[in-house]
Short mmCIF file of C-alpha atoms and ligand atoms in Angstrom, two decimals:
data_model
loop_
_atom_site.label_atom_id
_atom_site.label_comp_id
_atom_site.label_asym_id
_atom_site.label_seq_id
_atom_site.Cartn_x
_atom_site.Cartn_y
_atom_site.Cartn_z
CA MET A 1 -23.03 -21.60 1.23
CA GLY A 2 -19.33 -21.64 0.17
CA SER A 3 -17.48 -19.45 -2.32
CA ARG A 4 -18.18 -21.87 -5.17
CA SER A 5 -21.84 -20.91 -5.53
CA ARG A 6 -20.93 -17.22 -4.94
CA VAL A 7 -18.90 -16.85 -8.20
CA SER A 8 -20.74 -19.58 -10.00
CA GLY A 9 -22.10 -18.36 -13.37
CA LYS A 10 -20.40 -14.94 -12.92
CA VAL A 11 -18.38 -13.57 -15.82
CA ALA A 12 -14.85 -12.69 -14.80
CA ILE A 13 -11.99 -10.94 -16.76
CA VAL A 14 -8.41 -11.74 -15.74
CA THR A 15 -5.73 -9.57 -17.40
CA GLY A 16 -2.28 -11.07 -17.92
CA GLY A 17 -3.75 -14.54 -17.27
CA ASN A 18 -1.53 -16.65 -19.54
CA GLN A 19 1.01 -17.51 -16.89
CA GLY A 20 2.01 -17.02 -13.22
CA ILE A 21 -0.39 -15.46 -10.77
CA GLY A 22 -2.95 -14.52 -13.44
CA ARG A 23 -3.13 -18.02 -14.71
CA ALA A 24 -3.67 -19.43 -11.23
CA ILE A 25 -6.45 -16.83 -10.65
CA ALA A 26 -8.17 -17.74 -13.92
CA GLU A 27 -8.00 -21.46 -13.07
CA LYS A 28 -9.30 -20.93 -9.54
CA LEU A 29 -12.22 -18.80 -10.62
CA ALA A 30 -13.14 -21.27 -13.36
CA GLU A 31 -12.83 -24.22 -10.94
CA GLU A 32 -15.32 -22.34 -8.69
CA GLY A 33 -17.82 -22.07 -11.52
CA ALA A 34 -17.10 -18.61 -12.98
CA ILE A 35 -17.05 -18.00 -16.75
CA VAL A 36 -13.49 -16.65 -17.12
CA VAL A 37 -12.02 -14.54 -19.94
CA VAL A 38 -8.30 -14.20 -19.93
CA GLY A 39 -6.84 -11.18 -21.73
CA ASP A 40 -3.14 -11.33 -22.52
CA LEU A 41 -0.66 -10.16 -25.14
CA ARG A 42 -0.74 -13.55 -26.84
CA ASP A 43 -3.89 -15.45 -27.49
CA ASP A 44 -2.93 -18.85 -26.03
CA ARG A 45 -5.91 -20.74 -27.42
CA SER A 46 -3.70 -22.55 -29.95
CA SER A 47 -1.04 -23.56 -27.35
CA GLY A 48 -3.75 -25.15 -25.21
CA ALA A 49 -2.59 -23.12 -22.22
CA HIS A 50 -6.23 -22.44 -21.42
CA GLY A 51 -7.83 -25.64 -22.43
CA GLY A 52 -9.44 -25.63 -19.05
CA GLU A 53 -13.25 -25.75 -18.91
CA GLY A 54 -14.78 -22.30 -18.42
CA ILE A 55 -11.76 -20.33 -19.64
CA THR A 56 -11.71 -18.32 -22.86
CA ALA A 57 -8.53 -16.63 -24.00
CA LEU A 58 -8.57 -13.35 -25.98
CA THR A 59 -5.84 -11.03 -27.13
CA LEU A 60 -5.50 -7.88 -24.99
CA ASP A 61 -2.76 -5.22 -24.58
CA VAL A 62 -3.69 -3.16 -21.55
CA THR A 63 -1.46 -0.30 -22.73
CA LYS A 64 -3.71 0.30 -25.78
CA GLU A 65 -7.07 1.89 -25.24
CA VAL A 66 -8.39 0.57 -28.55
CA SER A 67 -7.39 -2.97 -27.59
CA ILE A 68 -9.21 -2.66 -24.25
CA ARG A 69 -12.40 -1.34 -25.96
CA THR A 70 -12.28 -4.21 -28.52
CA PHE A 71 -11.66 -6.76 -25.73
CA VAL A 72 -14.52 -5.50 -23.52
CA ASP A 73 -16.90 -5.45 -26.54
CA GLU A 74 -15.91 -9.02 -27.40
CA VAL A 75 -16.56 -10.23 -23.84
CA LEU A 76 -19.96 -8.57 -23.82
CA GLN A 77 -20.82 -9.98 -27.24
CA LYS A 78 -19.87 -13.50 -26.14
CA PHE A 79 -21.12 -13.53 -22.52
CA GLY A 80 -23.44 -10.55 -22.19
CA ARG A 81 -22.16 -9.28 -18.82
CA ILE A 82 -19.07 -8.62 -16.67
CA ASP A 83 -19.23 -9.23 -12.97
CA ILE A 84 -15.61 -9.48 -11.92
CA LEU A 85 -12.53 -7.60 -13.15
CA VAL A 86 -9.13 -8.80 -12.05
CA ASN A 87 -6.34 -6.34 -12.98
CA ASN A 88 -3.34 -8.64 -12.82
CA ALA A 89 -1.13 -7.83 -15.86
CA GLY A 90 2.18 -6.31 -14.73
CA LEU A 91 5.86 -6.11 -15.26
CA VAL A 92 8.89 -5.20 -13.21
CA MET A 93 12.17 -3.41 -13.99
CA HIS A 94 15.34 -3.46 -11.92
CA LYS A 95 16.90 -0.10 -12.61
CA THR A 96 18.71 2.57 -10.58
CA ILE A 97 17.28 6.06 -10.88
CA ASP A 98 20.39 6.91 -12.97
CA ASP A 99 19.80 4.09 -15.44
CA GLN A 100 16.06 4.22 -15.71
CA THR A 101 14.96 6.15 -18.79
CA ALA A 102 11.71 8.19 -19.00
CA GLU A 103 10.55 5.83 -21.84
CA GLU A 104 11.02 2.75 -19.66
CA TRP A 105 9.23 4.50 -16.77
CA ASP A 106 6.29 5.27 -19.07
CA ARG A 107 6.18 1.74 -20.39
CA LEU A 108 6.00 0.21 -16.91
CA MET A 109 3.35 2.74 -15.79
CA ALA A 110 1.31 2.04 -18.97
CA VAL A 111 1.01 -1.63 -18.02
CA ASN A 112 0.96 -1.50 -14.21
CA LEU A 113 -1.09 1.62 -13.50
CA ARG A 114 -2.68 3.18 -16.59
CA GLY A 115 -3.82 -0.33 -17.69
CA PRO A 116 -5.95 -1.00 -14.58
CA PHE A 117 -7.42 2.55 -14.77
CA LEU A 118 -8.41 2.00 -18.41
CA MET A 119 -9.79 -1.47 -17.78
CA ALA A 120 -11.94 -0.08 -14.95
CA LYS A 121 -12.99 2.84 -17.22
CA TYR A 122 -14.39 0.49 -19.86
CA VAL A 123 -15.82 -2.21 -17.57
CA VAL A 124 -17.51 -0.01 -14.96
CA PRO A 125 -20.36 1.30 -17.24
CA GLU A 126 -21.38 -2.35 -17.83
CA MET A 127 -21.19 -3.24 -14.10
CA ARG A 128 -23.17 -0.12 -13.31
CA ARG A 129 -25.84 -1.11 -15.90
CA GLN A 130 -26.07 -4.53 -14.30
CA GLY A 131 -26.41 -3.09 -10.82
CA GLY A 132 -22.96 -3.91 -9.43
CA GLY A 133 -19.66 -5.79 -9.69
CA THR A 134 -16.30 -6.20 -8.11
CA ILE A 135 -12.76 -5.17 -9.07
CA VAL A 136 -9.72 -6.91 -7.66
CA ASN A 137 -6.32 -5.40 -8.43
CA ILE A 138 -2.98 -7.12 -7.95
CA GLY A 139 -0.84 -4.60 -6.16
CA SER A 140 2.24 -5.61 -4.25
CA VAL A 141 3.82 -5.36 -0.81
CA GLU A 142 6.14 -3.04 -2.75
CA GLY A 143 3.40 -0.48 -2.58
CA PHE A 144 4.36 -0.24 1.15
CA MET A 145 8.05 -1.27 1.32
CA VAL A 146 10.56 -1.59 -1.48
CA ASN A 147 13.39 -3.62 -2.90
CA PRO A 148 16.36 -1.63 -4.19
CA TRP A 149 16.18 -0.33 -7.81
CA HIS A 150 12.43 -0.47 -8.06
CA SER A 151 11.46 3.19 -8.23
CA ALA A 152 9.07 2.73 -11.21
CA TYR A 153 7.65 -0.58 -9.96
CA ALA A 154 7.12 0.67 -6.36
CA ALA A 155 5.56 3.88 -7.62
CA SER A 156 3.21 1.95 -9.93
CA LYS A 157 2.06 -0.36 -7.08
CA ALA A 158 1.57 2.50 -4.61
CA GLY A 159 -0.47 4.09 -7.36
CA ILE A 160 -2.59 0.96 -7.60
CA HIS A 161 -3.24 1.21 -3.86
CA GLY A 162 -4.36 4.85 -4.36
CA LEU A 163 -6.53 3.91 -7.32
CA THR A 164 -8.14 1.19 -5.08
CA LEU A 165 -9.07 3.72 -2.44
CA ALA A 166 -10.43 6.20 -5.07
CA LEU A 167 -12.53 3.56 -6.92
CA SER A 168 -13.98 2.13 -3.71
CA VAL A 169 -15.18 5.65 -2.78
CA ASP A 170 -16.37 6.71 -6.28
CA LEU A 171 -18.05 3.38 -7.19
CA GLY A 172 -19.49 2.35 -3.84
CA PRO A 173 -22.79 4.09 -4.62
CA ASP A 174 -23.01 1.89 -7.75
CA SER A 175 -22.53 -1.30 -5.68
CA ILE A 176 -19.11 -1.81 -7.22
CA ARG A 177 -16.40 -2.84 -4.73
CA CYS A 178 -12.68 -2.41 -5.37
CA ASN A 179 -9.92 -4.20 -3.43
CA THR A 180 -6.22 -5.07 -3.93
CA VAL A 181 -4.28 -8.17 -3.14
CA CYS A 182 -0.64 -7.39 -2.34
CA PRO A 183 1.45 -10.50 -2.94
CA GLY A 184 4.83 -11.05 -1.25
CA TRP A 185 7.42 -13.14 -3.03
CA ILE A 186 5.60 -15.57 -5.32
CA ASP A 187 7.30 -18.22 -7.45
CA THR A 188 6.69 -16.94 -10.99
CA ASP A 189 8.79 -15.92 -14.05
CA LEU A 190 8.54 -12.29 -12.94
CA ASN A 191 11.16 -12.70 -10.24
CA ARG A 192 12.84 -16.00 -11.21
CA ALA A 193 15.56 -13.88 -12.80
CA TYR A 194 16.58 -12.81 -9.24
CA VAL A 195 16.96 -16.43 -8.20
CA GLU A 196 18.84 -17.40 -11.31
CA MET A 197 21.33 -14.51 -10.86
CA HIS A 198 23.13 -16.59 -8.25
CA PRO A 199 24.89 -19.88 -9.03
CA ASP A 200 23.72 -21.52 -5.80
CA ARG A 201 19.99 -21.68 -6.41
CA ALA A 202 19.29 -23.81 -3.34
CA LEU A 203 21.00 -21.22 -1.11
CA ILE A 204 19.03 -18.35 -2.59
CA GLU A 205 15.82 -20.26 -2.20
CA ARG A 206 16.58 -21.05 1.44
CA GLU A 207 17.48 -17.44 2.14
CA LEU A 208 14.37 -16.15 0.37
CA GLY A 209 12.31 -18.45 2.48
CA GLN A 210 13.94 -17.12 5.62
CA LEU A 211 12.72 -13.59 4.84
CA HIS A 212 9.22 -14.91 5.51
CA PRO A 213 8.17 -15.84 9.03
CA VAL A 214 6.36 -18.82 7.55
CA GLY A 215 9.72 -20.03 6.24
CA ARG A 216 8.98 -20.15 2.52
CA ILE A 217 8.00 -18.11 -0.49
CA GLY A 218 4.38 -18.22 -1.86
CA ALA A 219 2.69 -20.10 -4.70
CA PRO A 220 0.46 -18.41 -7.35
CA LYS A 221 -2.53 -20.39 -6.10
CA GLU A 222 -2.24 -18.83 -2.68
CA ILE A 223 -2.80 -15.42 -4.32
CA ALA A 224 -5.67 -16.88 -6.32
CA ASN A 225 -7.42 -18.04 -3.11
CA ALA A 226 -7.39 -14.46 -1.74
CA VAL A 227 -8.65 -13.11 -5.12
CA LEU A 228 -11.52 -15.63 -5.05
CA TRP A 229 -12.65 -14.35 -1.67
CA LEU A 230 -12.52 -10.71 -2.74
CA ALA A 231 -14.31 -11.52 -6.04
CA SER A 232 -17.04 -13.39 -4.35
CA ASP A 233 -20.02 -12.18 -2.30
CA ASP A 234 -18.32 -13.65 0.79
CA SER A 235 -16.51 -10.33 1.06
CA SER A 236 -19.61 -8.28 0.27
CA PHE A 237 -18.83 -5.54 2.90
CA VAL A 238 -15.12 -5.30 2.08
CA SER A 239 -14.04 -2.46 -0.22
CA GLY A 240 -10.98 -0.17 -0.55
CA GLU A 241 -8.71 -2.68 1.20
CA MET A 242 -5.14 -3.63 0.50
CA ILE A 243 -4.69 -7.19 1.70
CA SER A 244 -1.14 -8.50 1.98
CA VAL A 245 -0.67 -12.17 1.14
CA ASP A 246 2.98 -12.49 2.03
CA GLY A 247 3.61 -15.07 4.77
CA ALA A 248 4.07 -12.13 7.21
CA ARG A 249 7.18 -10.91 5.38
CA THR A 250 6.27 -7.25 5.75
CA LYS A 251 5.43 -7.68 9.46
CA LYS A 252 8.95 -8.46 10.59
CA ILE A 253 11.41 -5.62 11.34
CA SER A 254 15.03 -6.40 10.27
CA LEU A 255 17.57 -7.07 13.05
CA PRO A 256 21.34 -7.24 12.72
CA ALA A 257 22.01 -10.86 11.56
CA ILE A 258 23.90 -11.65 14.76
CA LEU A 259 20.84 -10.84 16.91
CA ASP A 260 18.56 -12.71 14.61
CA GLU A 261 20.46 -16.03 14.71
CA GLU A 262 18.07 -17.85 17.05
CA TYR A 263 15.05 -16.91 14.98
CA ARG A 264 16.81 -17.94 11.73
CA ALA A 265 17.83 -21.22 13.26
CA LYS A 266 14.21 -21.85 14.05
CA LEU A 267 13.22 -21.08 10.49
CA THR A 268 15.97 -23.45 9.23
CA LYS A 269 14.30 -26.20 11.23
CA VAL A 270 10.96 -25.34 9.63
CA GLN A 271 12.55 -25.52 6.19
CA ALA A 272 14.33 -28.84 6.84
N1 LIG B 301 5.54 -12.77 -8.53
C1 LIG B 301 5.60 -11.99 -7.50
O1 LIG B 301 6.34 -12.23 -6.58
C2 LIG B 301 4.72 -10.74 -7.41
C3 LIG B 301 4.76 -10.05 -6.18
C4 LIG B 301 3.93 -8.92 -6.07
C5 LIG B 301 3.13 -8.57 -7.07
N2 LIG B 301 3.09 -9.28 -8.27
C6 LIG B 301 2.20 -8.81 -9.30
O2 LIG B 301 1.35 -9.90 -9.77
C7 LIG B 301 1.04 -9.64 -11.13
C8 LIG B 301 1.34 -10.92 -11.92
O3 LIG B 301 2.72 -11.17 -11.84
P1 LIG B 301 3.39 -12.56 -12.20
O4 LIG B 301 4.44 -12.81 -11.19
O5 LIG B 301 2.40 -13.62 -12.46
O6 LIG B 301 4.10 -12.13 -13.57
P2 LIG B 301 4.38 -12.91 -14.94
O7 LIG B 301 5.48 -12.17 -15.59
O8 LIG B 301 4.57 -14.34 -14.72
O9 LIG B 301 2.96 -12.73 -15.76
C9 LIG B 301 2.57 -11.43 -16.19
C10 LIG B 301 1.57 -11.63 -17.33
O10 LIG B 301 1.12 -10.29 -17.70
C11 LIG B 301 1.08 -10.28 -19.12
N3 LIG B 301 1.21 -8.90 -19.66
C12 LIG B 301 2.32 -8.11 -19.61
N4 LIG B 301 2.07 -6.96 -20.25
C13 LIG B 301 0.74 -7.01 -20.66
C14 LIG B 301 -0.10 -6.13 -21.42
N5 LIG B 301 0.47 -4.90 -21.86
N6 LIG B 301 -1.34 -6.49 -21.67
C15 LIG B 301 -1.83 -7.70 -21.26
N7 LIG B 301 -1.06 -8.60 -20.56
C16 LIG B 301 0.20 -8.26 -20.30
C17 LIG B 301 2.23 -11.17 -19.54
O11 LIG B 301 2.13 -11.61 -20.93
C18 LIG B 301 2.12 -12.30 -18.51
O12 LIG B 301 1.24 -13.32 -18.99
C19 LIG B 301 1.76 -8.45 -11.54
O13 LIG B 301 0.96 -7.29 -11.51
C20 LIG B 301 2.87 -8.30 -10.55
O14 LIG B 301 3.40 -7.01 -10.38
C21 LIG B 301 3.87 -10.38 -8.47
#
């Protein structure tokens, strides 16, 4: 039996699913037969962004407890159960510790860390009532290693990793699993600003690719494939894991450029 039948008919929530990684996750789960509810700041029903079969879009602000309560109630009214929670909504800030204000720090934490905690808080009672469920968080390789000027972002993602460990332990006895997918560099709006900072886009893209032993950055659907596995019964004995999906980027130790020339030349051939 493949994954298709294993999420087929299950009700799945995807936060921040209007675009980027969340959208790819929503589309993948729906394609595999799940009943998907996307919760995002804007309700994209009118724009047709979620015209796809099996996807319902509802308004949700994960920073507001009342919005989460209303959203979860609405999902239960419409579909009667919740089997899968994907905590994907997130934002990034590029700020030095000197420039980062406490208000900005709180705003980022409210989306990236407090949001997943609150979503779990309101979804878990229903999963428990049903006899089980699965939570998949979108963490980041930046929960392990960091880019410069990412103190708030890196702290929020390391926090997600800690929350994953805690929920896997606390909710295991309720047959609720919790895991985290840690994406590497994925082509979405979130980090497109980085690429657009430089006039030579092709050069930046080539160099970004070279940071990954597979020679390229990732696509949202490659994260969605990992989420599907963790959301499905195919991973039924996996809980409390942080799984990097990063083309081995975090496995390679940096070398002085001059000593790395041969390896980079090989990657250039892969990219050609
Ligand atoms: N793109 C990457 O390279 C990358 C790498 C590692 C981790 N991630 C993580 O993946 C997740 C998705 O990132 P993405 O690249 O698709 O970003 P994105 O900016 O393209 O999409 C983020 C989505 O979250 C929604 N959102 C923001 N605040 C929200 C709120 N308060 N309530 C509900 N929805 C809200 C946005 O409206 C948007 O639709 C994030 O958690 C991000 O940290 C991304």
